[in-house]
Coordinates of C-alpha atoms in Angstrom, one line a residue:
X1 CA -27.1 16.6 -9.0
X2 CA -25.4 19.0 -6.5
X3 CA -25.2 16.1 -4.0
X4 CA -22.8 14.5 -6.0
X5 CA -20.6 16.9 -6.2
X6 CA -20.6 16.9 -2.3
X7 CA -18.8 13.9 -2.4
X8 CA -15.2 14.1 -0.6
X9 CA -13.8 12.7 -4.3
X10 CA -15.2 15.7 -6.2
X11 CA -14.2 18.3 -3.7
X12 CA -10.1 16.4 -3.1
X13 CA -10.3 16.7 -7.3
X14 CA -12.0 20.0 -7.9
X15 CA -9.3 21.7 -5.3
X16 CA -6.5 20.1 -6.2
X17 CA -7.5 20.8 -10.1
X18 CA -6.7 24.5 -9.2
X19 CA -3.9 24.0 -7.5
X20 CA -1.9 22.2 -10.3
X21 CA -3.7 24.1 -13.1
X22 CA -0.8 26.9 -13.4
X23 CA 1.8 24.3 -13.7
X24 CA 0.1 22.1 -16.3
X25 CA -1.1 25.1 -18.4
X26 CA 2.8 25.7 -18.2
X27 CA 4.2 22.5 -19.3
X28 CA 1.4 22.2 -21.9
X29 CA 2.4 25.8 -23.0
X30 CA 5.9 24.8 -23.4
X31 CA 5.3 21.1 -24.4
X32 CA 3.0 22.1 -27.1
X33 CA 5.6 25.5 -28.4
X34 CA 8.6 22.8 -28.4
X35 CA 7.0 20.0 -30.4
X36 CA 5.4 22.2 -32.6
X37 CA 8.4 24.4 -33.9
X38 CA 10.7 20.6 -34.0
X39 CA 7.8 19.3 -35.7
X40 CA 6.8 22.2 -38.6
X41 CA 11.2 23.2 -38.6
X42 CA 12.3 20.0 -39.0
X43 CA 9.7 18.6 -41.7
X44 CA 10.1 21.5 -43.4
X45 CA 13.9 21.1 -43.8
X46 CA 13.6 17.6 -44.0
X47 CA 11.5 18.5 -47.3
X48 CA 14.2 21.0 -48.1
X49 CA 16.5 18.5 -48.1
X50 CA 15.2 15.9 -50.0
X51 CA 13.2 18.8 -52.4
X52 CA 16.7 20.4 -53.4
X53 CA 19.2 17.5 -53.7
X54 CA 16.5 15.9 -55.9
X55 CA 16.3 19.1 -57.8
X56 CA 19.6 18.9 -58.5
X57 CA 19.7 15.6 -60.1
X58 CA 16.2 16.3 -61.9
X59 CA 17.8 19.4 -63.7
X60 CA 20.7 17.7 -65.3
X61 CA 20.9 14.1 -65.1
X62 CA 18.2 13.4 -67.9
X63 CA 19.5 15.7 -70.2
X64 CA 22.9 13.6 -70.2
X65 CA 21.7 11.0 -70.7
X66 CA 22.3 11.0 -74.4
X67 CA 26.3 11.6 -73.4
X68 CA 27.1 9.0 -71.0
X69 CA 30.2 10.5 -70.4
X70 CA 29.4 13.8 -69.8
X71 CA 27.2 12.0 -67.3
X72 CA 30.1 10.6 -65.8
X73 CA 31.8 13.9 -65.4
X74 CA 29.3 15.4 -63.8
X75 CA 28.0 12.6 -61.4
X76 CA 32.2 12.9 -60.5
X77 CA 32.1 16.2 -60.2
X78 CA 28.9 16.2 -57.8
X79 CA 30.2 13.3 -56.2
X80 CA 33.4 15.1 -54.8
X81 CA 32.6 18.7 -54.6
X82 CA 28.8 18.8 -54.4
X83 CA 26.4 21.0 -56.1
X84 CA 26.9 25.0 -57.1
X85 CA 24.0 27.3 -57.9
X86 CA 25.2 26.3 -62.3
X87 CA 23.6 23.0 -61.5
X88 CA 20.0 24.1 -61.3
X89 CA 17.8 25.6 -64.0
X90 CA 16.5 28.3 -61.2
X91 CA 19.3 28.8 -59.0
X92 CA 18.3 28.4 -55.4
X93 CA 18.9 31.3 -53.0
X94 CA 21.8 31.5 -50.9
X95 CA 19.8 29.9 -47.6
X96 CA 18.3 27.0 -49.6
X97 CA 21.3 26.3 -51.5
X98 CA 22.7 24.4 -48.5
X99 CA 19.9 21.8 -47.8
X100 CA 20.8 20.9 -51.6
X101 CA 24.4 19.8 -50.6
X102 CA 23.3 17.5 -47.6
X103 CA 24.0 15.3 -50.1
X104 CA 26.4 12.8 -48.5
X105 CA 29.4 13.6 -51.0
X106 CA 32.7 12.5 -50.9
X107 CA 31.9 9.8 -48.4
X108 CA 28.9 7.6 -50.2
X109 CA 28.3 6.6 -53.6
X110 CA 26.0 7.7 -56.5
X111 CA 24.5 5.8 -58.8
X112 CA 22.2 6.2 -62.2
X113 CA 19.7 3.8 -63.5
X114 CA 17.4 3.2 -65.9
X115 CA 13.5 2.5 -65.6
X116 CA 14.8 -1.1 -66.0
X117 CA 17.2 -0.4 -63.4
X118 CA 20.2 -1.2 -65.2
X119 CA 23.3 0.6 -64.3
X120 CA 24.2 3.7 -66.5
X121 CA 26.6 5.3 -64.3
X122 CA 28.1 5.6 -61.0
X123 CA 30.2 7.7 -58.6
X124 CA 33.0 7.1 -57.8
X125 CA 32.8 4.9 -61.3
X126 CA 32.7 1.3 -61.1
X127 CA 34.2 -1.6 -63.7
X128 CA 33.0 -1.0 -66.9
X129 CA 31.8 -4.1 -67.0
X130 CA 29.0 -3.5 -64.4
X131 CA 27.4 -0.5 -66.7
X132 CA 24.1 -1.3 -68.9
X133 CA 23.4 -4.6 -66.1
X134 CA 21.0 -5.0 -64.0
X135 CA 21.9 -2.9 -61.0
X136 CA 22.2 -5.6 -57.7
X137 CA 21.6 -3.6 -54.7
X138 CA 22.6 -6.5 -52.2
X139 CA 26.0 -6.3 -53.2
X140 CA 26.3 -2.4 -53.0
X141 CA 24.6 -2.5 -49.6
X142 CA 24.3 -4.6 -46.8
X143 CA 20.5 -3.3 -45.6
X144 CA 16.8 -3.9 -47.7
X145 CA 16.6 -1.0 -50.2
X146 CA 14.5 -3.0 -52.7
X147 CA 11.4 -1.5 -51.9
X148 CA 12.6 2.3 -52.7
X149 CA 13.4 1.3 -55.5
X150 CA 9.9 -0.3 -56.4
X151 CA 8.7 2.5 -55.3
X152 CA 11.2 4.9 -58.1
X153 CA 9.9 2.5 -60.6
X154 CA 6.6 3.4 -60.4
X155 CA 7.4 6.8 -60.4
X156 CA 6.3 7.5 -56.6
X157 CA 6.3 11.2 -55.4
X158 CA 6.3 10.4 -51.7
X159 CA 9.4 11.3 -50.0
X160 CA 8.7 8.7 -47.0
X161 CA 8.5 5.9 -49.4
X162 CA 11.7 6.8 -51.5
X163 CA 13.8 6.7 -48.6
X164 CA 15.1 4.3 -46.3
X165 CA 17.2 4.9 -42.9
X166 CA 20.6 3.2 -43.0
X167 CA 22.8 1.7 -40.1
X168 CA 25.4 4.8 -40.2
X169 CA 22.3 7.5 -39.9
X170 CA 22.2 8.7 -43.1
X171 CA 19.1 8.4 -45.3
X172 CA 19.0 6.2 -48.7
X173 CA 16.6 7.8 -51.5
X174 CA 16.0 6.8 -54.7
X175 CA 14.0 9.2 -56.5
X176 CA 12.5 8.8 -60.2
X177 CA 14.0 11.5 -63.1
X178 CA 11.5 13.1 -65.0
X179 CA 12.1 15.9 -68.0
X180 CA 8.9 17.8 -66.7
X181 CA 6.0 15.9 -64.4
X182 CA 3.8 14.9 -67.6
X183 CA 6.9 13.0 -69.0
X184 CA 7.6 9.3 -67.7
X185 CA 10.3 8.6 -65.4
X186 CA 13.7 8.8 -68.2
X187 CA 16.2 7.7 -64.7
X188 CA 16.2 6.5 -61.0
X189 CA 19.4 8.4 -59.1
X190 CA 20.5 6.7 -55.8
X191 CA 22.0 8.7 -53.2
X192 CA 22.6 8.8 -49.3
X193 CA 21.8 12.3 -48.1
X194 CA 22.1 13.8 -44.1
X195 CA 19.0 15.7 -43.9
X196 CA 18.9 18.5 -41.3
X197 CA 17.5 17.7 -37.3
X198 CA 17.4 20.9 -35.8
X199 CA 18.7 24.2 -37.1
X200 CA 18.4 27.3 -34.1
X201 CA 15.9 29.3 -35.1
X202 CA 16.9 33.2 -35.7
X203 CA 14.7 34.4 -32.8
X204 CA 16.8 32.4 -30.2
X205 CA 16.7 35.5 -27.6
X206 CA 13.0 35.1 -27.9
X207 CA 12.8 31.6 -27.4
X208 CA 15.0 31.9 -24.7
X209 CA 13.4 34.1 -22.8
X210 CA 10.2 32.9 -23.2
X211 CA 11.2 29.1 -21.8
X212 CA 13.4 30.7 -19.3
X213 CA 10.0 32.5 -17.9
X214 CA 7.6 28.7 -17.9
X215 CA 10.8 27.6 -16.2
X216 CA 10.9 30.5 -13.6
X217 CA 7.1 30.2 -13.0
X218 CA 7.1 26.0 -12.8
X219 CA 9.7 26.1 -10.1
X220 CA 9.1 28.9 -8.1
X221 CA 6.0 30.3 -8.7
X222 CA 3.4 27.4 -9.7
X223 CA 4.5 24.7 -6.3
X224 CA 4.2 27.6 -3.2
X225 CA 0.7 28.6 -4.7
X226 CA -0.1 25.1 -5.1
X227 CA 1.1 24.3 -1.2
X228 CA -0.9 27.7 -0.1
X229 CA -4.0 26.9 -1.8
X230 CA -3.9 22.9 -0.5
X231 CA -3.3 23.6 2.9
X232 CA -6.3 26.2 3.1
X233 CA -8.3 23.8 1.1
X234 CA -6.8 20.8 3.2
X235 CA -7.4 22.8 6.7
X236 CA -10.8 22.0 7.0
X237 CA -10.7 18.4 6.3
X238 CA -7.9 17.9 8.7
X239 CA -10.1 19.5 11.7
X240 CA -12.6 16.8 10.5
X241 CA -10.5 14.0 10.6
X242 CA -8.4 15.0 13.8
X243 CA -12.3 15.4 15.8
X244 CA -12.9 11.9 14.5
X245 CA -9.7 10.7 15.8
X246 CA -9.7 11.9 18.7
X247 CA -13.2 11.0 19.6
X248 CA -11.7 6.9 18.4
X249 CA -9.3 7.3 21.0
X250 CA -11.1 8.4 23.8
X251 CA -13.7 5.3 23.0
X252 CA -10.6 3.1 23.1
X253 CA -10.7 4.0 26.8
X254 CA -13.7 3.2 27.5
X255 CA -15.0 7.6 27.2
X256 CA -18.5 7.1 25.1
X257 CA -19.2 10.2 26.0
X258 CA -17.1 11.8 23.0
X259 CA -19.6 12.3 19.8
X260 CA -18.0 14.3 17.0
X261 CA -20.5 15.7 15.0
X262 CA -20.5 16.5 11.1
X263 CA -23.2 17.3 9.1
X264 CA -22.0 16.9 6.0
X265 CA -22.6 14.6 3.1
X266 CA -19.5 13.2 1.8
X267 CA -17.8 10.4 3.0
X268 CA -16.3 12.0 6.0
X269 CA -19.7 12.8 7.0
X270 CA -21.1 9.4 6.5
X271 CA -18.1 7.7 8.5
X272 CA -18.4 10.2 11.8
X273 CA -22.1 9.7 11.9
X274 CA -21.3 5.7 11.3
X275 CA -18.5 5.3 14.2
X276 CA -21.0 7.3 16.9
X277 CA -23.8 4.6 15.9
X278 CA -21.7 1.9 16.4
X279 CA -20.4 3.6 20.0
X280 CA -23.7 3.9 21.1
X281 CA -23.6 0.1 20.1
X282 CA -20.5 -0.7 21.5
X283 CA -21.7 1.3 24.8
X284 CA -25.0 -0.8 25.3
X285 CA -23.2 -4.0 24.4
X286 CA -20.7 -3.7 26.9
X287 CA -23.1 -2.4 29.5
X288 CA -25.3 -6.0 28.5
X289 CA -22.1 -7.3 29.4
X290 CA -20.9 -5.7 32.4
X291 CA -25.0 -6.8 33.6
X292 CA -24.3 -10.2 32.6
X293 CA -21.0 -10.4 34.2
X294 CA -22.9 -9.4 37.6
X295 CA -25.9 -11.6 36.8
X296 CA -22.8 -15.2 36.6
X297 CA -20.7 -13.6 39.7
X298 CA -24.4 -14.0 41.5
X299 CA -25.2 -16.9 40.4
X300 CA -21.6 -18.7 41.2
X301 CA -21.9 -17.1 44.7
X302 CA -25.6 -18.4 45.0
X303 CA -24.0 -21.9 43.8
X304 CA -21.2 -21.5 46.0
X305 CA -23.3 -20.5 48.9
X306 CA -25.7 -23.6 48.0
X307 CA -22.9 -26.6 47.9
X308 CA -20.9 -25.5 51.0
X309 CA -22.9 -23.0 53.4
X310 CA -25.8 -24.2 52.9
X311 CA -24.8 -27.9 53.2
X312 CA -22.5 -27.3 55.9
X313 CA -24.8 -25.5 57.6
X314 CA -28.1 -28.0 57.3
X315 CA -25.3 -30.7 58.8
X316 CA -24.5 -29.0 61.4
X317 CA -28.3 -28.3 62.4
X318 CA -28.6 -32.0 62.6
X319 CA -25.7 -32.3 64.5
X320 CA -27.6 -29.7 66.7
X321 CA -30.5 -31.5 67.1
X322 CA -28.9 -34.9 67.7
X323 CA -27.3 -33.9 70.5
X324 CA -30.4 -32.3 71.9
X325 CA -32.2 -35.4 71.7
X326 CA -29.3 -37.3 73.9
X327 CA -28.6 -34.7 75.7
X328 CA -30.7 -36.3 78.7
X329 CA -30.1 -40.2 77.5
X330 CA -26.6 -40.0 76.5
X331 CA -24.7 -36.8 77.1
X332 CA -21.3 -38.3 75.9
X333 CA -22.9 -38.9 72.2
X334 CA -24.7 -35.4 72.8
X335 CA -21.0 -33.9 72.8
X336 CA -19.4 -36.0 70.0
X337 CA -22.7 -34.4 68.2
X338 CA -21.6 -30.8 69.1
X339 CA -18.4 -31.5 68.6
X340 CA -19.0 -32.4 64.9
X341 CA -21.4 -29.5 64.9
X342 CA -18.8 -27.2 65.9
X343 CA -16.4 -28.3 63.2
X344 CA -19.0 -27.7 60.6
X345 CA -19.2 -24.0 61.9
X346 CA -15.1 -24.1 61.5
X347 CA -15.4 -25.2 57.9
X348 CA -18.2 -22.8 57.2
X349 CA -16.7 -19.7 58.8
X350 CA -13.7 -20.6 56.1
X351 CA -15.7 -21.0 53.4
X352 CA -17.6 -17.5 54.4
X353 CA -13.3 -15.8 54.7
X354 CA -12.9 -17.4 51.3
X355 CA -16.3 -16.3 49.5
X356 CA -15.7 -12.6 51.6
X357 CA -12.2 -12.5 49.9
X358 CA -13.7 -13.0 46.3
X359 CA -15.9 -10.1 47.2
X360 CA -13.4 -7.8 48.4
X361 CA -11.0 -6.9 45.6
X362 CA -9.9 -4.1 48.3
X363 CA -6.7 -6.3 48.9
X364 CA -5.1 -4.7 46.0
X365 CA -5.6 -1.1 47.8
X366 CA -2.3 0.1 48.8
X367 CA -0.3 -3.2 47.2
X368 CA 1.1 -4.3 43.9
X369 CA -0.8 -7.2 42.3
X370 CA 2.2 -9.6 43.1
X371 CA 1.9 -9.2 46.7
X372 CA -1.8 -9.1 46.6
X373 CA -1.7 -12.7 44.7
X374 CA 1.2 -13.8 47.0
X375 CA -1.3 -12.7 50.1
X376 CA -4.3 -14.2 48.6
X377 CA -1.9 -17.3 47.6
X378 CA -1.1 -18.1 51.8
X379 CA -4.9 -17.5 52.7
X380 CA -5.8 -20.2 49.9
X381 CA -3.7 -22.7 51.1
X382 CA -4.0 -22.6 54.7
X383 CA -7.8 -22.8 54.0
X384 CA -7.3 -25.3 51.5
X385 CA -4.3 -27.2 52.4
X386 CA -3.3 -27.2 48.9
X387 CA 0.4 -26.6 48.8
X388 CA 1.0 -23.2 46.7
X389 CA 4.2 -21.8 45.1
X390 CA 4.3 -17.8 43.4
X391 CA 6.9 -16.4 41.4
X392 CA 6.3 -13.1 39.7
X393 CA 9.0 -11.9 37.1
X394 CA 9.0 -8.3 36.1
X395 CA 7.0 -6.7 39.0
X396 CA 5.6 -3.2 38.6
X397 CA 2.3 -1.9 39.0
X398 CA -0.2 -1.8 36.5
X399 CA -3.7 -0.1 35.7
X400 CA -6.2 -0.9 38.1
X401 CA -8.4 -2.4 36.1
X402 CA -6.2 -4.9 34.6
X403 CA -5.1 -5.4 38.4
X404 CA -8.9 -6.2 39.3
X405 CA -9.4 -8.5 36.3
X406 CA -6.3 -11.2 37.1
X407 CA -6.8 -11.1 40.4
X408 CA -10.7 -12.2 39.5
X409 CA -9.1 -14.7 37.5
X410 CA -6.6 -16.1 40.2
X411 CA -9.4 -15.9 42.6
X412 CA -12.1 -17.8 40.4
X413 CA -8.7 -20.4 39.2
X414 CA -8.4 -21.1 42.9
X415 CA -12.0 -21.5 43.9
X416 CA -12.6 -23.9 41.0
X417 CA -9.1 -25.8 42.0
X418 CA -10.5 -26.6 45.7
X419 CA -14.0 -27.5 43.9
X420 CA -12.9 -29.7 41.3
X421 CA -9.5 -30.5 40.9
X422 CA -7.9 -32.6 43.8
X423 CA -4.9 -31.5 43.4
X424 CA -2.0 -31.8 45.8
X425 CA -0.1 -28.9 44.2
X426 CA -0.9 -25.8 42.6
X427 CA 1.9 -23.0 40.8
X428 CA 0.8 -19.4 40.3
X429 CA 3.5 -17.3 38.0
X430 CA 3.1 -13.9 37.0
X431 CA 5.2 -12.3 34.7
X432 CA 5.2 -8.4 33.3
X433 CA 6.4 -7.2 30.4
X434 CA 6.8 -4.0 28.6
X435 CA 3.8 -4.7 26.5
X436 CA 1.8 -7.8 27.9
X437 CA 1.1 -9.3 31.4
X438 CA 0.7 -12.8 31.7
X439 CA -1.0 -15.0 35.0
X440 CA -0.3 -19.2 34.8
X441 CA -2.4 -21.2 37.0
X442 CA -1.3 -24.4 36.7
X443 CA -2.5 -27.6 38.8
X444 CA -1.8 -31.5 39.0
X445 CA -5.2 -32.7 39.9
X446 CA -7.4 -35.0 37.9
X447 CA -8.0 -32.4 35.0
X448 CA -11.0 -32.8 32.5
X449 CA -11.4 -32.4 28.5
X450 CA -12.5 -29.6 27.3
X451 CA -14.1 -30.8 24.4
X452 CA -16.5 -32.8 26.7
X453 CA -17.0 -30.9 29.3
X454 CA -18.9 -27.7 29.3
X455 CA -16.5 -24.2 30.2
X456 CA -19.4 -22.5 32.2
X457 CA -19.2 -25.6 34.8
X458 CA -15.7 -24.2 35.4
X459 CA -16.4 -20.7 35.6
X460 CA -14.5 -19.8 32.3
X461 CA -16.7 -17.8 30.9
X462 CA -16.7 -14.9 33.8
X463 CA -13.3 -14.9 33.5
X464 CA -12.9 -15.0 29.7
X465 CA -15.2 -11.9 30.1
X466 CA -13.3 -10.1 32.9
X467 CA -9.8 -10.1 30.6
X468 CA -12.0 -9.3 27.1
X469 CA -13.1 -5.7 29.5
X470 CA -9.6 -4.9 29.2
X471 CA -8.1 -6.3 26.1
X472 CA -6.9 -9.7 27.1
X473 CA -7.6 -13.7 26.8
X474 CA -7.7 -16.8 28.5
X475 CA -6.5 -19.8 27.5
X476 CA -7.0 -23.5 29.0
X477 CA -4.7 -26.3 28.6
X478 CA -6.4 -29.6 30.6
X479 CA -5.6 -33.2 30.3
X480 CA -7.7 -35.7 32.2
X481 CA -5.2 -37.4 34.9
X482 CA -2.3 -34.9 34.3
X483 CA -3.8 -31.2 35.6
X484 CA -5.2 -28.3 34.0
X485 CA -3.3 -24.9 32.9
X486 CA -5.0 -21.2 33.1
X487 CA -3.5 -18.3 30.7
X488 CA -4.5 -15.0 31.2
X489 CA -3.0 -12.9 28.9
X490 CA -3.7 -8.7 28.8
X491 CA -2.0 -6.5 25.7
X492 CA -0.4 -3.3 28.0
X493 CA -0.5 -1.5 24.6
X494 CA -4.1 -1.4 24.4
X495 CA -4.1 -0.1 28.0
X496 CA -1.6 2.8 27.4

């Protein structure tokens, strides 16, 4: 159970609970005081509202009714000036005498009916004609109010349902007129009414004061705590993190021997103990590689030795013993012998200069890797005979191991060139850039297709491993007939 809690989530929630707990409490605090004095004030004079204009009408308005024009008088008199404490049978108090009189008077209309709903008086008054007819609420108003007065009919008691909102804000009742609550409904009084939204309340200092405090205590009190306690909850984890970091970039360069260790069980834990397992990993593998990179150098050198030194060599023993044989008999074909004999030797004392040369990656002691190419360039072709052309755009040195690796490559694009290629021309161009170097080996000999023809039997795959070692690629272009095209491309960025 306690393990789970060990989990970087819990700890990230549990400490950042705290931190905004004073601030939430606050605005709960506050949230909750505000909604709840709007909610209980305003209902309550909402209900005042309704409770004491209704009032108002149930106290007089069904005792007229047997004196229509008194009625008239009245509604006239309510109409224009609104009600007075004489107009209720228990005169309200001074304070509730007000929420009586938001009726809407002198602006909207009043009107009287029936339980039939037939008209028995209005005010301002209306055509004589229109009295004792069915009242037609469409033509009074332009809005829905028949479901109020459904509602009225059936003697309803429910505020909510007795009124409706109407387009100018006001609020649309029709309540039912009773005598006393066991009588049936004797009218139905239609009215518009502006009940009360907010009202101050009397203890406004206190109010005040009290908000003004949350306020104080969510802006300057609640967010320094909350940056104090994250950063000493947060200082610990950043440690972790910045170890783990820094052990990724020292791997980067090729440093294994950077292990960050974290013994504990959340997440972070789990990752640090992850990444050193795959760097032991990633350590073996690329020693495997490095091995296997030695293990194809010595066996192209082996090959290498085989089809020229060897070869060369075995020819010229013949020659050798040829001309040993007429040395006696026929000296003049003893010395064409030697003399063939001692052009073997020539041809394998180059080939041994060229094979050395491969070996020796000293030549880019002491030089930049343009004039180590351009040198290695000269020596290729007078060996060879293969005419050669270098450019080199953006010179400037660069680390030695990316140095090493296109010099391999140039070395091992040449070698396979005087091989395989018979080519008449060859154009070396390397070009630096801010972030990338880039080696092109192009040739015009016979080319091959590198869909049928192995990459090993061109020595591709040491140098596709040479530029992997330091972030780079190789890419071959060949077309039989028209000459083959070597890439080598190295990210600087990765290097840096």
């Amino acid at each position: 159970m306690f393990n789970f809690f060990r989990r970087l989530q819990w700890k990230l929630s549990i400490s950042y609970a705290f931190a905004t707990a004073g601030a939430v409490i606050a605005l709960a605090a506050l949230a909750i005081a505000v909604i709840l004095y709007l909610d209980e004030s305003s209902s309550s004079r909402v209900y005042n509202s309704f409770y004491w204009s209704k009032t108002g009408f149930q106290d007089n308005v069904p005792y007229l009714l047997d004196d229509p024009q008194a009625l008239q008088l009245w509604l006239e008199r309510v109409q224009r000036d609104g009600f007075t404490s004489a107009d209720f049978q228990f005169p309200p108090s001074r304070e509730t005498l007000p929420y009586a009189n938001t009726l809407a008077f002198q602006t909207h209309p009043i009107y009287v009916l029936d339980p039939q709903l037939n008209l028995l008086a209005a005010a301002p008054a209306v055509d004589a004609s229109l009295l004792n007819q069915p009242f037609k609420p469409r033509s009074m108003f332009d809005f829905n109010m028949e479901f109020i007065l459904e509602a009225a009919q059936v003697g309803d008691k429910n505020y909510s349902a007795q009124s409706v909102l109407a387009p100018d804000g006001s609020r649309l009742v029709a309540f039912p007129l009773r005598k006393s609550d066991d009588d049936p409904v004797s009218a139905i009084v239609i009215y518009s009414l502006y009940p009360p939204t907010f009202a101050a309340p009397e203890n406004l200092a206190l109010y005040s004061s009290f908000f003004l405090l949350l306020l104080f205590m969510l802006l300057f009190v609640s967010p320094p705590l909350g940056m104090v306690f994250g950063w000493l909850v947060s200082r610990g984890l950043r440690k972790r993190l910045t170890n783990l970091s820094s052990a990724a970039q020292a791997w980067s360069k090729g440093d294994f021997s950077a292990a960050p260790r974290d013994t504990s069980g959340d997440e972070i834990g789990s990752l640090t103990r992850n990444l050193n397992h795959m760097a032991e990993q990633l350590q073996s593998l690329l020693h495997t590689q490095d091995a296997l990179v030695r293990v194809e150098e010595r066996n192209r050198l082996a090959r290498d030795l085989h089809d020229t030194v060897k070869q060369q060599t075995y020819a010229a023993r013949m020659q050798l013993s040829a001309a040993k044989n007429l040395l006696t008999s026929d000296p003049s074909a003893a010395a064409e012998h030697l003399e063939s004999a001692l052009q073997l030797n020539r041809e394998t004392q180059q080939e041994l200069k060229l094979i050395i040369d491969e070996l020796r990656p000293a030549a880019l002691q002491d030089k930049g890797l343009a004039q180590a190419l351009r040198e290695y360039a000269e020596r290729w072709q007078e060996n060879s005979g293969i005419s050669v052309t270098v450019s080199v755009s953006g010179e400037r040195s660069l680390p030695l191991e990316v140095e090493q690796a296109l010099y391999r490559v140039l070395q091992e694009a040449l070698s396979n060139i005087a091989r395989h290629a018979e080519a008449e021309t060859v154009g070396i161009s390397l070009s630096i850039d801010s972030d990338k170097a880039s080696l092109i080996v192009a040739d015009n000999g016979r080319g091959f297709d590198p869909n049928a023809v192995s990459p090993a039997s061109y020595g591709l795959t040491s140098m596709k491993a040479r530029l992997s070692e330091v972030g780079g690629a190789l890419e071959v272009t060949s077309t039989p007939t028209l000459g083959t095209t070597l890439t080598a491309r190295v990210n600087l960025d990765a290097k840096n």
